Tab-separated table of C-alpha atoms and ligand atoms in Angstrom:
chain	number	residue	atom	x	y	z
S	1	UNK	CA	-46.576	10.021	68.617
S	2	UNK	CA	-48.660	9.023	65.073
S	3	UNK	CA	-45.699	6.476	64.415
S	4	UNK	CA	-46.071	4.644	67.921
S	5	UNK	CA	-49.939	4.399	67.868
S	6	UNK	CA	-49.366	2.702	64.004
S	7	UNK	CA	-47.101	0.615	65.648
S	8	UNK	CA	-49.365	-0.102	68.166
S	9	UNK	CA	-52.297	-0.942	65.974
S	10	UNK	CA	-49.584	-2.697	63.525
S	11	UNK	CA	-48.445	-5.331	66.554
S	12	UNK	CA	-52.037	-6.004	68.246
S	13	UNK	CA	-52.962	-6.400	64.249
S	14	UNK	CA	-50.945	-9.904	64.066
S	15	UNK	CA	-52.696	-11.065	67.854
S	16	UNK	CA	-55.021	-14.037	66.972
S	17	UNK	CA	-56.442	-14.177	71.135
S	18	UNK	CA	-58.593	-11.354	70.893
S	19	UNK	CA	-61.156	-11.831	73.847
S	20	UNK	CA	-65.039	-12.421	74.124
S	21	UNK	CA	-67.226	-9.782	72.563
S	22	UNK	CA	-70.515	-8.736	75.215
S	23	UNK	CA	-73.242	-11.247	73.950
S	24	UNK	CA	-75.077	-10.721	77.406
S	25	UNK	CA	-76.241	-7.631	75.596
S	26	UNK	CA	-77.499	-9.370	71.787
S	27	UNK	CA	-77.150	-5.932	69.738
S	28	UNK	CA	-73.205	-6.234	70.864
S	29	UNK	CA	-72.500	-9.762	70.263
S	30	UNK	CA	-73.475	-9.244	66.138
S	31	UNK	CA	-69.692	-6.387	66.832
S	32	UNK	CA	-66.670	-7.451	64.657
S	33	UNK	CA	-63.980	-8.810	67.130
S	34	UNK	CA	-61.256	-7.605	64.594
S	35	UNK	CA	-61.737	-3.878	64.775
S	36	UNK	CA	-59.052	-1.618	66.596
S	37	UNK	CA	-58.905	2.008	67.325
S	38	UNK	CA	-57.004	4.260	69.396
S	39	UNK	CA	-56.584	7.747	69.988
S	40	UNK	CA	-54.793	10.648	71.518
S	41	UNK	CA	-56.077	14.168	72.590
S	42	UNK	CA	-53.439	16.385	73.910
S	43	UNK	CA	-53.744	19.558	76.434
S	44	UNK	CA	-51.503	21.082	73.736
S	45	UNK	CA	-54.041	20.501	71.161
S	46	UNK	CA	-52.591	17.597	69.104
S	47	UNK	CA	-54.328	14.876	67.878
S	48	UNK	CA	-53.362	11.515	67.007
S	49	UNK	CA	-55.376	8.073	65.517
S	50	UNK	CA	-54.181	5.176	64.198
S	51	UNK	CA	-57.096	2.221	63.041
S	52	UNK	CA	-60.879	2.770	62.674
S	53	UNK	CA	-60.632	5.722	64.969
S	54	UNK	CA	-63.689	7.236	63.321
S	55	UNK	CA	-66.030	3.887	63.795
S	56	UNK	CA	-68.341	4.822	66.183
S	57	UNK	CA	-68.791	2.149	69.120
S	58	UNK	CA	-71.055	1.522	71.901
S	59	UNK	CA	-69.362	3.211	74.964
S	60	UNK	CA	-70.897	1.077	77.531
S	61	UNK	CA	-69.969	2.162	81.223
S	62	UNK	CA	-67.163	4.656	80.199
S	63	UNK	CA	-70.659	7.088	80.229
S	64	UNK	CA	-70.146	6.865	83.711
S	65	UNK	CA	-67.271	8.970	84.052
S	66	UNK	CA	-69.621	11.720	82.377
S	67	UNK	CA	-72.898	10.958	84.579
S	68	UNK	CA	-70.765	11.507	87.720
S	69	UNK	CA	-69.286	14.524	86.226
S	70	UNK	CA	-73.046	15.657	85.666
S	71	UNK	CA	-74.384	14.636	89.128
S	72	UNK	CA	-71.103	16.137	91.108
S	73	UNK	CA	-72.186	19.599	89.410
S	74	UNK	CA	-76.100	19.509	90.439
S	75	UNK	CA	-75.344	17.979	94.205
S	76	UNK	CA	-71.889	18.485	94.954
S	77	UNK	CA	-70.573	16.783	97.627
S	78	UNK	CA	-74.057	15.603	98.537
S	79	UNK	CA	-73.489	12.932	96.093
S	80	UNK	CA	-71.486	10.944	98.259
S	81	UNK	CA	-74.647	10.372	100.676
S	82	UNK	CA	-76.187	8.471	97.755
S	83	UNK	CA	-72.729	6.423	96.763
S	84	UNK	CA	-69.334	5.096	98.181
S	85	UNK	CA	-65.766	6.423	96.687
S	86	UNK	CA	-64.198	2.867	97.333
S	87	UNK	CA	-63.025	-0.146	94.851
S	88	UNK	CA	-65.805	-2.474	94.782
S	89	UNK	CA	-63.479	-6.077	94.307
S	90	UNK	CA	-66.858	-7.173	93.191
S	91	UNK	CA	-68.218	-7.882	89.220
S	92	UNK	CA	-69.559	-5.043	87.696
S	93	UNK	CA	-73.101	-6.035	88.080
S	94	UNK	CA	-72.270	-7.912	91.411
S	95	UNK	CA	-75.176	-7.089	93.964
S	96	UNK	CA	-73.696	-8.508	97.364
S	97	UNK	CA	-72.031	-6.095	98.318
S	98	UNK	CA	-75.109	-3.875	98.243
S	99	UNK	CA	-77.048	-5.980	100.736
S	100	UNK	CA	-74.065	-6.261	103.439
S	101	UNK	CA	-73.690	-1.812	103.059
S	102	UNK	CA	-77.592	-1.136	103.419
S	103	UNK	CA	-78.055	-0.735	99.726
S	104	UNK	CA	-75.221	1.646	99.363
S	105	UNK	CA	-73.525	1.077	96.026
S	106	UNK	CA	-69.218	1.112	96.608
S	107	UNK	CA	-68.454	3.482	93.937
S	108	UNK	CA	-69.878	4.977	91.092
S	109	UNK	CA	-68.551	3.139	88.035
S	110	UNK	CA	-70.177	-0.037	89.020
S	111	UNK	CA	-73.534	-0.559	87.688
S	112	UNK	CA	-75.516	0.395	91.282
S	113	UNK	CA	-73.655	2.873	91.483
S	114	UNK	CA	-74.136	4.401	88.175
S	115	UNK	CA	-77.893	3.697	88.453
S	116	UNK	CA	-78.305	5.782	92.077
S	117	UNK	CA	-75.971	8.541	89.953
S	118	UNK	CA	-78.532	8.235	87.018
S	119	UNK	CA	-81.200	8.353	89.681
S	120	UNK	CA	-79.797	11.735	91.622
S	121	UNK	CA	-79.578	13.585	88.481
S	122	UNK	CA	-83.434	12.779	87.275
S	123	UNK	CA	-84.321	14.780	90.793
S	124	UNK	CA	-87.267	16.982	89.074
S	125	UNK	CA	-86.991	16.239	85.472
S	126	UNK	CA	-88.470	13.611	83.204
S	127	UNK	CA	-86.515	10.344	81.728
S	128	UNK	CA	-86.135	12.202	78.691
S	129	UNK	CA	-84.934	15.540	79.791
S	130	UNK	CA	-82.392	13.834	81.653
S	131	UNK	CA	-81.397	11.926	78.434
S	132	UNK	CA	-81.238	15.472	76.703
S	133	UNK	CA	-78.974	16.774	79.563
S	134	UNK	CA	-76.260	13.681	78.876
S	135	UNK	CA	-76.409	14.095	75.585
S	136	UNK	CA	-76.049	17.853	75.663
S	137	UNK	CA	-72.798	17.184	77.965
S	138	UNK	CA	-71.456	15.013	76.192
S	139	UNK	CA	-71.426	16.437	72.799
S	140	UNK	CA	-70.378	19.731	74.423
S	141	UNK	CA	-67.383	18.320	75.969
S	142	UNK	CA	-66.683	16.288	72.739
S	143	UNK	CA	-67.594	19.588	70.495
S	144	UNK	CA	-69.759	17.065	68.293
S	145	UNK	CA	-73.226	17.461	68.312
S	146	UNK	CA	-73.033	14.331	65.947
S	147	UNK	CA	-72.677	12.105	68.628
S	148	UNK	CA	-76.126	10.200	69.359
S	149	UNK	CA	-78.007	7.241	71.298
S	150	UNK	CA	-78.040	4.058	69.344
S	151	UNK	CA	-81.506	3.193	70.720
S	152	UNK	CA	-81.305	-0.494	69.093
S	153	UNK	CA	-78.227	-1.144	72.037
S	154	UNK	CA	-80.560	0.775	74.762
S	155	UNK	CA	-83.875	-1.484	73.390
S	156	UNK	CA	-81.106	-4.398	73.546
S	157	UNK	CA	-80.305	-3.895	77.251
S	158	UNK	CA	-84.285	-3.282	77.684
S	159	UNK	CA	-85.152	-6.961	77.444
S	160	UNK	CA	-82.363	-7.854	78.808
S	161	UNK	CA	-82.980	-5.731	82.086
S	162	UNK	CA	-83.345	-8.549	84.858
S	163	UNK	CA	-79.895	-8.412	86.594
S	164	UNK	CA	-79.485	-4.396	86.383
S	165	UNK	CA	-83.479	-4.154	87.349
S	166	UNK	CA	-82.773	-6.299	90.755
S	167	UNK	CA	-79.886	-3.643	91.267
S	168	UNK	CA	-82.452	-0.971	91.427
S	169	UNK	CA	-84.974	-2.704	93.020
S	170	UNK	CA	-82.908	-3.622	95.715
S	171	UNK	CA	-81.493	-0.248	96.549
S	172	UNK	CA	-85.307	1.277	96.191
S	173	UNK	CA	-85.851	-1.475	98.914
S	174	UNK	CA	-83.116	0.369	101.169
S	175	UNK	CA	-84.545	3.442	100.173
S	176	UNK	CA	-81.574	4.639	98.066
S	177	UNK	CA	-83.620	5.335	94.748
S	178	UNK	CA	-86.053	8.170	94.609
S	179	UNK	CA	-87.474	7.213	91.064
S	180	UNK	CA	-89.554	4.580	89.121
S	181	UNK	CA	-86.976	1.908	88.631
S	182	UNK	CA	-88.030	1.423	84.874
S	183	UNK	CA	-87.846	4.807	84.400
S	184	UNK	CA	-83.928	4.996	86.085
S	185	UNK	CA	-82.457	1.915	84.093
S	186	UNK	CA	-83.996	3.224	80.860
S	187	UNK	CA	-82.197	6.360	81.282
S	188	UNK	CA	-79.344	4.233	82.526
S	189	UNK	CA	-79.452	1.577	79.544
S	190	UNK	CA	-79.636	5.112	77.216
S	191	UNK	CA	-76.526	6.710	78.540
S	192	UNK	CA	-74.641	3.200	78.405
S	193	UNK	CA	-75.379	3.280	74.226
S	194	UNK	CA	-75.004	6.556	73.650
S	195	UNK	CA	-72.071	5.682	70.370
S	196	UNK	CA	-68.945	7.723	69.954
S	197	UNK	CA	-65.636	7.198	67.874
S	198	UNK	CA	-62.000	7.123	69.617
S	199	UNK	CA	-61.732	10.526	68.270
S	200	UNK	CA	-64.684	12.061	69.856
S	201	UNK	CA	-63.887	10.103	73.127
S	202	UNK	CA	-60.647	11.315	73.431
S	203	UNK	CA	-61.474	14.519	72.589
S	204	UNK	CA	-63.967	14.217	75.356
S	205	UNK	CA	-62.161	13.267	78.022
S	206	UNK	CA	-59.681	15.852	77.370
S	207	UNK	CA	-60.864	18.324	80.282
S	208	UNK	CA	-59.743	15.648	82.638
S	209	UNK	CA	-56.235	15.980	81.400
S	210	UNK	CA	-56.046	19.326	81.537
S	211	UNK	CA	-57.310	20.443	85.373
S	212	UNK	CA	-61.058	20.617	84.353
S	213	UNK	CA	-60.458	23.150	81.413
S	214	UNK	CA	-62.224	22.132	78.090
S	215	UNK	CA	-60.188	22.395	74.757
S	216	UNK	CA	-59.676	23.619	72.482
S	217	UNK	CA	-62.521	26.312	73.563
S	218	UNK	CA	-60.732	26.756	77.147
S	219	UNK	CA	-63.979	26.353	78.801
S	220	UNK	CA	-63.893	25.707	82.497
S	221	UNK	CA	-66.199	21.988	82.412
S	222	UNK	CA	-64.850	21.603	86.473
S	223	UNK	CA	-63.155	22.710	88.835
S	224	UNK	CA	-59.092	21.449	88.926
S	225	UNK	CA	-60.127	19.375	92.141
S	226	UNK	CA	-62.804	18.011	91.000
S	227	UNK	CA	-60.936	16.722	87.926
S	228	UNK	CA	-58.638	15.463	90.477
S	229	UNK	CA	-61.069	13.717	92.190
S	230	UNK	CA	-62.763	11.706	89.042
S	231	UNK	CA	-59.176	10.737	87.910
S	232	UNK	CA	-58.695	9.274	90.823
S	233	UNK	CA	-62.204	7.245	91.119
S	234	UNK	CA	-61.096	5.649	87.208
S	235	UNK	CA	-57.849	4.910	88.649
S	236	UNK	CA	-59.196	2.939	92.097
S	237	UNK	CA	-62.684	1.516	90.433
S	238	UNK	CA	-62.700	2.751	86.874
S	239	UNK	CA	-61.961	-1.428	85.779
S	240	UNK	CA	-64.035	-3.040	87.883
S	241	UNK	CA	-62.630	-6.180	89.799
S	242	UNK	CA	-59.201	-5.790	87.423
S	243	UNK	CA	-58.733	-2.109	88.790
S	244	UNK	CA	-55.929	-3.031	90.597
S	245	UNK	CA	-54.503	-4.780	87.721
S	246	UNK	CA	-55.052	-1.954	85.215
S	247	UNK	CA	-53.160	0.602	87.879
S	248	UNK	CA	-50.462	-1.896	87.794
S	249	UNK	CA	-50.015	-2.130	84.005
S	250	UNK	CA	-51.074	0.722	82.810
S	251	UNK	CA	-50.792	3.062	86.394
S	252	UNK	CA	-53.304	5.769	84.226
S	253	UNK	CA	-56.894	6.588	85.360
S	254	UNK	CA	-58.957	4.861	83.188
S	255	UNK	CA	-62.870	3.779	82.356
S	256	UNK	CA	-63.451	0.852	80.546
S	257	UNK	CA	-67.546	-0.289	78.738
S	258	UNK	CA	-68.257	-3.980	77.702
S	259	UNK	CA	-68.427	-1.921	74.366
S	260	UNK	CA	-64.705	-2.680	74.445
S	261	UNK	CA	-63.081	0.739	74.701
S	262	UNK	CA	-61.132	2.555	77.270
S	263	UNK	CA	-60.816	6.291	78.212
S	264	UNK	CA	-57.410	6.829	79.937
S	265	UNK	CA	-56.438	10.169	81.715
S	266	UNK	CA	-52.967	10.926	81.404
S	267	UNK	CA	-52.776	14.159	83.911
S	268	UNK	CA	-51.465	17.248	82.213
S	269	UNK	CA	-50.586	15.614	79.171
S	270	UNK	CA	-53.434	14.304	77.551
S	271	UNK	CA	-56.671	11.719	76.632
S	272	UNK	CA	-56.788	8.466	75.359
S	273	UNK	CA	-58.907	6.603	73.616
S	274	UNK	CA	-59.014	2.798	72.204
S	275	UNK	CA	-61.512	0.025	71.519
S	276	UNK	CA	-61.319	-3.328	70.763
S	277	UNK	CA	-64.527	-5.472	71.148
S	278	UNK	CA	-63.021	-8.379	72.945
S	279	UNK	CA	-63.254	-8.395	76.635
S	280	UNK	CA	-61.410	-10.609	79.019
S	281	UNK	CA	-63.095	-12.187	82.038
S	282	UNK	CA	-63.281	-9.448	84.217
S	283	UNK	CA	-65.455	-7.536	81.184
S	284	UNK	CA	-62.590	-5.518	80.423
S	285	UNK	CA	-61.162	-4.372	77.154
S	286	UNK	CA	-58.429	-7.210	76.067
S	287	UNK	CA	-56.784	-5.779	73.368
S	288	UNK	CA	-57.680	-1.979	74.765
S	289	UNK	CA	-55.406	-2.797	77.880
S	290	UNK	CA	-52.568	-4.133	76.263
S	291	UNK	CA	-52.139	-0.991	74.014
S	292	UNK	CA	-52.403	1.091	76.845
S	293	UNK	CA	-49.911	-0.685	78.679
S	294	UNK	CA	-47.649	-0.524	75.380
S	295	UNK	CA	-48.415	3.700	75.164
S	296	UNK	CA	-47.602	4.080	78.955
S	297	UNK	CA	-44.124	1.693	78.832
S	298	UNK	CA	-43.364	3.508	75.309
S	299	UNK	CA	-44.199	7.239	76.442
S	300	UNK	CA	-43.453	7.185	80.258
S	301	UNK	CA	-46.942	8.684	80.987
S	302	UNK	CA	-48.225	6.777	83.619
S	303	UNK	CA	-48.449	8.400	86.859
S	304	UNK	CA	-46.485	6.811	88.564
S	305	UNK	CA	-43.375	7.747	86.350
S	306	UNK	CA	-41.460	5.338	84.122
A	1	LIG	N1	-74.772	-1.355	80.180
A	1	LIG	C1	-73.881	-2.310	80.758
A	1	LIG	C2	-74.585	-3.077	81.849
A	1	LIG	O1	-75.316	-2.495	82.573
A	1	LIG	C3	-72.673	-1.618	81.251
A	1	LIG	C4	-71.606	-2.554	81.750
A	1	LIG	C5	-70.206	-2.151	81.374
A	1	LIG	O2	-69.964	-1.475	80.370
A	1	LIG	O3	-69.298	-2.528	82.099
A	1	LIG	O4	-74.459	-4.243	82.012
């Protein structure tokens, strides 16, 4: 396993088209396109890295996967008044789609949808105990408490707001957001920088590999359906508009951030991590995606067998 993620990094080393790094977002345009990382997390317990696997990175939308995880465990299945379960086809940040469905965001790895996820689990709390609850999950599942908000990305998005504000505006227009919608996308814009290595990302996704159990600790973090169920939300909307194409490749569950980096789920076997800055047009890792497709063709571990 170590010798095909160094041959991994060692081929995508020599690639000179590398992708478009996220200047819509300043603090992540100043990122150096020619950094690499990827990592493994098995059920087993092994653990794998080849490149700067230890360079923290801004995880963007992958956060998403965690926020549902959050907001499935305080509503349940009452979530899915609030947001759709189906591929989008749309841009992350499209908003048509939300005025033809009554302000109902598709899925909840787009950015509406994330935003009315963000929104159900403020219900009682204030914006910053909610930021204390992601955090809290997130290190717990990653068994770092080292892992932090990089508030200069989160200020970043801040003035940047406009097309993730009109989201939330126009769902609180349908009457599909409860809170202030300053107060939800600066909770959003938070979880979106919270900053974590491949390493603690795969480690993190790790109880979605392994049927909801945490490990190393063995910690129950859902139940084996549930796990089930957010595996297959990456795998139909977890890439946006390219979701289809991603299955296809790669045929993993997976989450991509404009951050450049990509959780992928392989069921029962393990998590994987990898970042590359460059994105391609659909906002998607370039680089991230090809070595995923490489693993999956080199290890047989897509889902869809060989
Ligand atoms: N924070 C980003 C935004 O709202 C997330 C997008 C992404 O990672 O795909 O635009």
């Amino acid at each position: 396993m170590q010798e095909l993620l160094n041959n991994i990094v060692a081929e995508l080393a020599e690639e000179t088209e590398r992708g478009k790094v996220a200047d819509y977002i300043p603090q992540l345009a100043h990122v150096d396109p020619s950094q690499f990382a990827i990592s493994l997390a098995t059920v087993e317990g092994e653990r794998f890295s080849a490149g700067c696997a230890t360079t923290p990175f801004s995880i963007q939308s992958i956060s998403k996967v965690f926020t549902l995880t959050i907001a499935l465990g305080k509503l349940g299945d009452a979530l899915w008044s609030k947001v759709g379960r189906e591929p989008s086809g749309d841009p992350f940040n499209s908003i048509v789609q939300l005025e033809h469905e009554g302000g109902k965001p598709r899925n909840p790895f787009i950015n509406a949808g994330a935003i009315a996820v963000v929104d159900a689990i403020m219900m009682g709390h204030e914006p910053k105990e909610t930021l204390g609850e992601i955090l809290s999950f997130v290190r717990y599942i990653a068994d770092d408490n080292s892992i932090c908000f990089d508030h200069q990305v989160a200020a970043s998005e801040m003035q940047h707001k406009d097309r993730n504000a009109s989201l939330a505006h126009f769902m609180k227009a349908f009457g599909h957001l409860r809170h202030d919608v300053d107060k939800v996308i600066g909770t959003y814009f938070h979880q979106c920088a919270i900053a974590m290595s491949c390493e603690q990302l795969a480690h993190a996704g790790l109880f979605l590999a392994s049927d909801g159990v945490n490990r190393p600790s063995n910690l129950r973090v859902v139940s084996p359906q549930r796990a089930r169920r957010i595996n297959s939300l990456m795998m139909m909307c977890g890439h946006y508009d390219a979701s289809g194409e991603f299955a296809f490749r790669v045929g993993l569950p997976g989450k991509s951030g404009v951050g450049g980096g990509i959780l992928a789920i392989a069921p029962g076997r393990g998590s994987l991590a990898v970042w590359s800055p460059g994105l391609d047009k659909y906002g998607n890792s370039l680089l991230g995606t090809r070595a995923l497709e490489m693993f999956a063709q080199r290890t047989g571990w897509s889902v869809f067998g060989h």
